[in-house]
Coordinates of C-alpha atoms in Angstrom, one line a residue:
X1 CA -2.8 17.2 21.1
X2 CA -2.6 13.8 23.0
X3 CA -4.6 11.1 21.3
X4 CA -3.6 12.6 18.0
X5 CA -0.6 11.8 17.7
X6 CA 1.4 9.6 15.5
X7 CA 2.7 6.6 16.4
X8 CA 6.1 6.7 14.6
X9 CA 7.6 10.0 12.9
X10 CA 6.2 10.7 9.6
X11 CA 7.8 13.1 6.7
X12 CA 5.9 15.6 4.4
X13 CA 6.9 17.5 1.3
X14 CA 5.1 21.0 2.2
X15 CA 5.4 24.4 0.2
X16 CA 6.7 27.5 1.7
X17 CA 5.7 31.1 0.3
X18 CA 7.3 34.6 1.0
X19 CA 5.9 37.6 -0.4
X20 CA 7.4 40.5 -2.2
X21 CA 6.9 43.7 -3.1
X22 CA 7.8 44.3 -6.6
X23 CA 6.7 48.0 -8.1
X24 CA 3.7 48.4 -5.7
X25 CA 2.5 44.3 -6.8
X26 CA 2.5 41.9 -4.6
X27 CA 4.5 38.2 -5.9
X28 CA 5.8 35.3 -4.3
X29 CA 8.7 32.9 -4.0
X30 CA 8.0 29.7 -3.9
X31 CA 10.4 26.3 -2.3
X32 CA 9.6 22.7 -0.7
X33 CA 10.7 22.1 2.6
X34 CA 9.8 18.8 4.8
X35 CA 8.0 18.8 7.6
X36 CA 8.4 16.0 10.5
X37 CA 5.4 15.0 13.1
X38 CA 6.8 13.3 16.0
X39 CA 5.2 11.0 18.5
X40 CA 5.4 13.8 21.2
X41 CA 3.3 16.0 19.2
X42 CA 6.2 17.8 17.7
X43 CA 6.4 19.7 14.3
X44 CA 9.8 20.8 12.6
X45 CA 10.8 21.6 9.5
X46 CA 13.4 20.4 7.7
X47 CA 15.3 21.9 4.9
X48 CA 19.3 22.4 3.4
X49 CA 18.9 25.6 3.1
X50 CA 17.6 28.6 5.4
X51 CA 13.8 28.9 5.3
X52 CA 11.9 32.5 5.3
X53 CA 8.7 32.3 5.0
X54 CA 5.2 30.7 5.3
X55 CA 5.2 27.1 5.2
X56 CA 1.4 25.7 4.6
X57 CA 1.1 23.2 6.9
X58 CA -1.8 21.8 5.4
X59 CA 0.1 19.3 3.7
X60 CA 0.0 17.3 7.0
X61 CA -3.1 14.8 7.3
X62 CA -2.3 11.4 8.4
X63 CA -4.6 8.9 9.9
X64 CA -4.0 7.5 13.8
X65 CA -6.0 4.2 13.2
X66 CA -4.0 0.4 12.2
X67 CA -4.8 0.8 8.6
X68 CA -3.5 -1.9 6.3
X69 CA -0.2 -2.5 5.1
X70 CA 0.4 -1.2 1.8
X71 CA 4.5 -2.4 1.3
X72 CA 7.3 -1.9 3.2
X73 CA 6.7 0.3 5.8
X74 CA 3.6 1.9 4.3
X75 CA -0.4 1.4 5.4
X76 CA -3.1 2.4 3.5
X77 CA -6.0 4.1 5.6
X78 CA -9.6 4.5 4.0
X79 CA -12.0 6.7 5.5
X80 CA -15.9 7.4 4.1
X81 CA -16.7 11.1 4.3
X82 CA -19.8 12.8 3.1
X83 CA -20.7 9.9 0.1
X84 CA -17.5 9.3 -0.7
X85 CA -14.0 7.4 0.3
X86 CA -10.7 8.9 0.7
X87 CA -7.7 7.3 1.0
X88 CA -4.4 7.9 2.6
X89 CA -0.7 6.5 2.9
X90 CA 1.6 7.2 5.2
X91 CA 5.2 5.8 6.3
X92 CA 7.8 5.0 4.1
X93 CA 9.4 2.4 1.5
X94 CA 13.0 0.7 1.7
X95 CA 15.9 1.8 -0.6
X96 CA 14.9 2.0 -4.2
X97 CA 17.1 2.0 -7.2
X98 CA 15.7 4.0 -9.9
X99 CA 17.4 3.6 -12.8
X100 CA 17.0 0.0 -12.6
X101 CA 13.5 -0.2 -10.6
X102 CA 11.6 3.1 -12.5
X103 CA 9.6 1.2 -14.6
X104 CA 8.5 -1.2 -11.8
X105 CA 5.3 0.0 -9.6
X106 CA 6.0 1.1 -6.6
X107 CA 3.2 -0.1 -4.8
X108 CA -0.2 -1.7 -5.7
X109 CA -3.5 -0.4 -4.2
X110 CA -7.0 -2.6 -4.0
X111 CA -9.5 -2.5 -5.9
X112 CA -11.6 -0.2 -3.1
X113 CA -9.5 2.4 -3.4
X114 CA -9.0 3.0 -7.5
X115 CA -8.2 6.5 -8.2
X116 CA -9.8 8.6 -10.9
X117 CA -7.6 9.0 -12.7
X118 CA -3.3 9.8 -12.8
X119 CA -2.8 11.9 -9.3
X120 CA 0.7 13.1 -9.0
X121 CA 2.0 13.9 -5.7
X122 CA 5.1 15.3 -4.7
X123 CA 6.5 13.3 -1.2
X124 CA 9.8 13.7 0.6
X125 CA 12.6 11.5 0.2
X126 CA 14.6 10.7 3.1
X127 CA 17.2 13.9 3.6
X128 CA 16.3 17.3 3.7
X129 CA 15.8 19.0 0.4
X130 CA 14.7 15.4 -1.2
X131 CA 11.7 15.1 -3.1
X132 CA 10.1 12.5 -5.7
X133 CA 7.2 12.8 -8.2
X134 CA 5.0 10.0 -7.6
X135 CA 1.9 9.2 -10.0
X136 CA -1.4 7.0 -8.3
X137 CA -2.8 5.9 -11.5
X138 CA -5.8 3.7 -12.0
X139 CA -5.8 0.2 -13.3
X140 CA -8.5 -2.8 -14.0
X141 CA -8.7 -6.2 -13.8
X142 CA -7.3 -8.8 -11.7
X143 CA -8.9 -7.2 -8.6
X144 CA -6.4 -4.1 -8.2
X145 CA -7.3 -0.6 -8.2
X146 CA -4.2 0.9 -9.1
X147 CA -0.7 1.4 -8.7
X148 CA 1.5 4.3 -7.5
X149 CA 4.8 5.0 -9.8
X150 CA 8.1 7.0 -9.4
X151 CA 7.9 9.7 -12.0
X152 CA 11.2 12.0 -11.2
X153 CA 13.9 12.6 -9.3
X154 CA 17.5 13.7 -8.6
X155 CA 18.9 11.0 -6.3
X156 CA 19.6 7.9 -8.3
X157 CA 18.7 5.6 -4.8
X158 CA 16.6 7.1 -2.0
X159 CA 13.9 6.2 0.6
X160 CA 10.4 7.5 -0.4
X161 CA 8.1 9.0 2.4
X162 CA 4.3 8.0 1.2
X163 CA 3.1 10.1 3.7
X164 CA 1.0 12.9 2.8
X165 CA -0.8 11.4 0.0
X166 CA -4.3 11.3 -0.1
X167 CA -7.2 11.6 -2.5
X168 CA -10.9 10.6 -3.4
X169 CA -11.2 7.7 -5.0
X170 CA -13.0 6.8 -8.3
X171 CA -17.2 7.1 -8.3
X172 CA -17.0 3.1 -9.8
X173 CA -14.9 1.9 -6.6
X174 CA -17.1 2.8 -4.1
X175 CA -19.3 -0.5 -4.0
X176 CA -15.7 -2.0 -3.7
X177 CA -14.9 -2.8 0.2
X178 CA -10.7 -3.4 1.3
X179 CA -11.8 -5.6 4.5
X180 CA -15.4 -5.5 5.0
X181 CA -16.8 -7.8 2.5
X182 CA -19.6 -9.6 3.0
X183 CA -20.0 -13.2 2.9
X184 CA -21.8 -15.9 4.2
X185 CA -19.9 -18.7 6.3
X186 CA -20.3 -21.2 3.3
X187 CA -19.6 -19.0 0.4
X188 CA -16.5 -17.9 2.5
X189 CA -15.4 -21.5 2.7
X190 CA -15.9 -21.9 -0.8
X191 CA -14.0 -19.2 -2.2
X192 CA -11.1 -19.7 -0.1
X193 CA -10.7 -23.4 -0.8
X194 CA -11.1 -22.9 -4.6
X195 CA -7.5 -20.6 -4.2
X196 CA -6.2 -22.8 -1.8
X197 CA -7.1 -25.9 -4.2
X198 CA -5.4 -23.3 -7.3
X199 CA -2.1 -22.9 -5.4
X200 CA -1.8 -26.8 -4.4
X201 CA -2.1 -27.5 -8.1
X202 CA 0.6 -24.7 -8.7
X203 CA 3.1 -25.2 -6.4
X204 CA 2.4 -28.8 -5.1
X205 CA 1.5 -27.7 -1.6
X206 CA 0.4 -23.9 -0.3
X207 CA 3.8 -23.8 2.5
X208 CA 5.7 -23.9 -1.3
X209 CA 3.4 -21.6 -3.1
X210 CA 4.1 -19.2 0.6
X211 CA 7.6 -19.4 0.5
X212 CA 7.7 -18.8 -3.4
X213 CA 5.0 -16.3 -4.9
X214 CA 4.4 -14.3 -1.4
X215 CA 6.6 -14.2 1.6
X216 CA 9.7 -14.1 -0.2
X217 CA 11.3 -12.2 1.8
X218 CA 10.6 -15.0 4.4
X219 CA 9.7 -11.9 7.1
X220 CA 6.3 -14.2 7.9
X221 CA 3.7 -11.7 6.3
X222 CA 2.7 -10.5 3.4
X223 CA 1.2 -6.7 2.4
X224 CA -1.3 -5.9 0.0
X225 CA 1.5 -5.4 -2.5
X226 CA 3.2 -8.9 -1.9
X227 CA 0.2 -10.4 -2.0
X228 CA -0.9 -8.5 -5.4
X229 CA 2.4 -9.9 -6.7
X230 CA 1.8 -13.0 -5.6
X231 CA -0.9 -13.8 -6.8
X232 CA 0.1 -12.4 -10.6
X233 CA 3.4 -14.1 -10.4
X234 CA 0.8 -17.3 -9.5
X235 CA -0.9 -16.8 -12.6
X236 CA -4.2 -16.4 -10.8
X237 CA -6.6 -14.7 -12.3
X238 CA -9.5 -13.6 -9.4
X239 CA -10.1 -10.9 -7.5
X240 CA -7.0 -10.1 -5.7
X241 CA -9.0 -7.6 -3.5
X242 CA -11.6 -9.9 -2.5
X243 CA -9.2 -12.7 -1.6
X244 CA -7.0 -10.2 0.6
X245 CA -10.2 -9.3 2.7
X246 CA -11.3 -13.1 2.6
X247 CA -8.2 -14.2 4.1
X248 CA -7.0 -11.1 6.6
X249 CA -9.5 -12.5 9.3
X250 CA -7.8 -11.3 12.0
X251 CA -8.4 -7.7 10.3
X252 CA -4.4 -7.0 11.3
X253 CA -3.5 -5.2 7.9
X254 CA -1.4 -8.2 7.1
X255 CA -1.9 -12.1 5.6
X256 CA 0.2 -15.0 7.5
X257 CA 0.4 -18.5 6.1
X258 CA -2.1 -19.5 9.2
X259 CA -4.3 -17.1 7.4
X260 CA -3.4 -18.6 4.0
X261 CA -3.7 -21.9 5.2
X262 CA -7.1 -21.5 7.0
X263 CA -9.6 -24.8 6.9
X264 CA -6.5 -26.2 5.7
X265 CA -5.0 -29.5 8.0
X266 CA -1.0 -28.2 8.8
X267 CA 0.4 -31.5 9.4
X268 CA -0.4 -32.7 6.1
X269 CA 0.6 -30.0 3.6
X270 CA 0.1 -32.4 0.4
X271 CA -3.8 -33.2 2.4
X272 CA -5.6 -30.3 -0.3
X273 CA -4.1 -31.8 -3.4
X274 CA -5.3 -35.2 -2.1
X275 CA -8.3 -34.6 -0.9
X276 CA -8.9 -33.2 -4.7
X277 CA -7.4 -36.1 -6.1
X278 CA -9.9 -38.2 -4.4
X279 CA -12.5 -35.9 -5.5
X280 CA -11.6 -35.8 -9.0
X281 CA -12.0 -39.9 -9.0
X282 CA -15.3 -39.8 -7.5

């Protein structure tokens, strides 16, 4: 229906079923297919070879709201249902090479939305008849819930659609929040400055520490992931979850280096590391 609708066309690794009748017993044949929703409301399936059968389309649940961004194309959508939080991805990651990149994560997920415990998932890969294992695992410390890896696989490079996955997350990362946290003006202030202050002393002003550790890319944002990496490669050691929702105060999904620079005075990038200076004399 109109209004629920998605804004950009999203892939899905469904399962399609065909009964038999075998000696008076019922069985079943069993393949993946991918589905497609389109931004005109449109569902079609996708497959190299000849479908017959029931495809469950079930395995299409995506979220219509901003969400925020997860890596590449990807957001991560949270949503609190009867006591609990589940979480979903959709849209899809640039070119990966897996023999090289298998052991890297594919994607980092906050400390909110920790799963309990290693999920797989089977999600379509970009052509027809495509399909990667993908693992949400759990992780602690450093304020990041988890991580999601690449498990299997035919195609040696391939896009991965995200789309599709959802689950509950773990009991202990409920009292966790991904942008709502709650602060007052002054503890706000503080907590940002004391990173801000940790990146001058790093990279000798935060524009470097930007252009280095997060946007590297240089697109002018960073995602939850980029910013996860950032802040390891950084050697900080806070609560990367609690920074990310400090800092997105526009609520956009995304951290700019207005965002990261917040409180701080632009036409003086070296002004944090002196003002500390100055501070440490006193």
């Amino acid at each position: 229906p109109v209004g629920l609708r998605p804004g950009q066309p999203l892939q899905f690794a469904a399962l399609s079923r065909k009964a038999f009748n075998v000696g008076g017993h019922v069985t079943y044949s069993s393949q993946l297919v991918t589905l497609a929703v389109f931004p005109d409301g449109w569902i079609k399936g996708l497959s190299s070879r000849e479908v017959d059968g029931a495809i469950d389309l079930s395995a299409i649940r995506f979220c219509t709201s901003r969400g925020i961004s997860l890596i590449d194309e990807v957001r991560l959508h949270t949503c609190e249902v009867g006591g609990t939080r589940m979480v979903c991805l959709q849209g899809d990651l640039s070119d990966r090479f897996f023999t090289t990149q298998s052991y890297k994560p594919l994607a980092l997920l906050p400390e909110s939305c920790r799963p309990p415990g290693n999920l797989p998932f089977i999600v379509a890969g970009m052509s027809p008849g495509c399909f990667h294992l993908v693992v949400a695992r759990p992780s602690y410390g450093l304020g990041c819930g988890g991580d999601l890896l690449w498990r299997d696989g035919v195609w040696n490079r391939d896009k991965i659609h995200f789309t599709g996955i959802m689950y509950a997350v773990a009991e202990d990362a409920l009292r966790y929040s991904t942008l709502d946290a709650q602060w007052s003006e002054q503890g706000l202030q503080v907590f940002v400055k004391d990173f801000q202050k940790f990146l001058t002393r790093r990279f000798g002003s935060i524009e470097r520490a930007w252009r280095e550790a997060f946007d590297t890319d240089g697109n002018g944002s960073v995602n939850f992931t980029e910013f996860g990496l950032g802040c390891k490669a950084s050697g900080h050691v806070g609560n990367t979850t609690r920074l990310w929702a400090a800092l997105d105060k526009d609520r956009s999904g995304e951290i700019t280096m207005d965002e990261l620079l917040w409180g701080v005075e632009v036409q003086d990038p070296e002004g944090l590391e002196s003002a500390t200076s100055e501070c440490e004399r006193a």
